Amino acid sequence: MNCRAFRGLAPALLTVALLLSGCAGTVVHMQELSADRAPGAPARGKAEVVFLRPSGLGFAIQSSVFEVKDGKSLLVGIVAAKAKVAYEVDPGRHLFMSIGENADFMTADLAAGRTYYVNVEPRMGLWKARFGLVPVRAKDFDSDEFKSNLAECKWVGLTDAAHRWARENMESVESKRAEYYPDFLKQPEAERPHLAPDDGR
């Protein structure tokens, strides 16, 4: 459906239409990266995690992704619909968090030299879209769906504006982390979203 068709809808219908549309989201605070600036393999001794949002559901709302490290929330990127961001880290244990109406979490055990993939998945919320982190397994790398998702999402990178947004909204981010993290811990460990070392390539 053409996004321009939404203009004539009543406000209530507009909200529903936006949430159900397959349109790409507008990139805000991040910068689109040209092909020659697209991330490559991780640096020697590092691991890389690519967060992608292939779904156009809730395209009017962006999701922010953070790493929780040493008690602090560090911005990974702000991910619009049909966008992807790469995050390079040291190998080992990590905790990642997505923020929307809610906070959602995923643990990761990462191996050096490997690239991992995580879908930032929108879900219908009470007032706006909620988001979850869904690990992509190594067995899915050759699937047509994954290849299509990866190709359709454009690369975006951090900017000073993104870091400024994170600082200005950190009180809300930390409040949601405090509210939702206990629920994550209540889940049996085997049921929590998790990236294993062999999930990379």
Short mmCIF file of N, CA and C in Angstrom, two decimals, residues 136-150 201:
data_model
loop_
_atom_site.label_atom_id
_atom_site.label_comp_id
_atom_site.label_asym_id
_atom_site.label_seq_id
_atom_site.Cartn_x
_atom_site.Cartn_y
_atom_site.Cartn_z
N VAL A 136 18.75 -14.77 15.32
CA VAL A 136 18.73 -15.55 14.08
C VAL A 136 19.74 -16.69 14.24
N ARG A 137 19.29 -17.89 13.98
CA ARG A 137 20.16 -19.06 14.15
C ARG A 137 20.98 -19.32 12.89
N ALA A 138 22.12 -19.94 13.08
CA ALA A 138 23.02 -20.22 11.96
C ALA A 138 22.33 -21.06 10.88
N LYS A 139 21.43 -21.94 11.29
CA LYS A 139 20.75 -22.80 10.33
C LYS A 139 19.84 -22.01 9.38
N ASP A 140 19.52 -20.76 9.76
CA ASP A 140 18.62 -19.94 8.94
C ASP A 140 19.35 -19.04 7.95
N PHE A 141 20.68 -19.01 8.01
CA PHE A 141 21.44 -18.08 7.15
C PHE A 141 21.22 -18.33 5.66
N ASP A 142 20.98 -19.57 5.29
CA ASP A 142 20.81 -19.90 3.88
C ASP A 142 19.35 -19.83 3.42
N SER A 143 18.45 -19.46 4.31
CA SER A 143 17.04 -19.41 3.94
C SER A 143 16.76 -18.19 3.07
N ASP A 144 15.78 -18.31 2.18
CA ASP A 144 15.41 -17.19 1.32
C ASP A 144 14.89 -16.02 2.15
N GLU A 145 14.19 -16.32 3.23
CA GLU A 145 13.63 -15.26 4.06
C GLU A 145 14.73 -14.41 4.68
N PHE A 146 15.74 -15.06 5.26
CA PHE A 146 16.83 -14.31 5.87
C PHE A 146 17.60 -13.50 4.84
N LYS A 147 17.92 -14.11 3.71
CA LYS A 147 18.66 -13.40 2.66
C LYS A 147 17.88 -12.18 2.18
N SER A 148 16.57 -12.33 2.03
CA SER A 148 15.73 -11.22 1.60
C SER A 148 15.69 -10.13 2.66
N ASN A 149 15.53 -10.52 3.91
CA ASN A 149 15.48 -9.55 5.01
C ASN A 149 16.77 -8.74 5.08
N LEU A 150 17.88 -9.42 4.96
CA LEU A 150 19.18 -8.76 5.06
C LEU A 150 19.38 -7.79 3.91
N ARG A 201 28.63 -16.49 12.13
CA ARG A 201 29.29 -17.04 10.94
C ARG A 201 30.53 -16.22 10.60
#
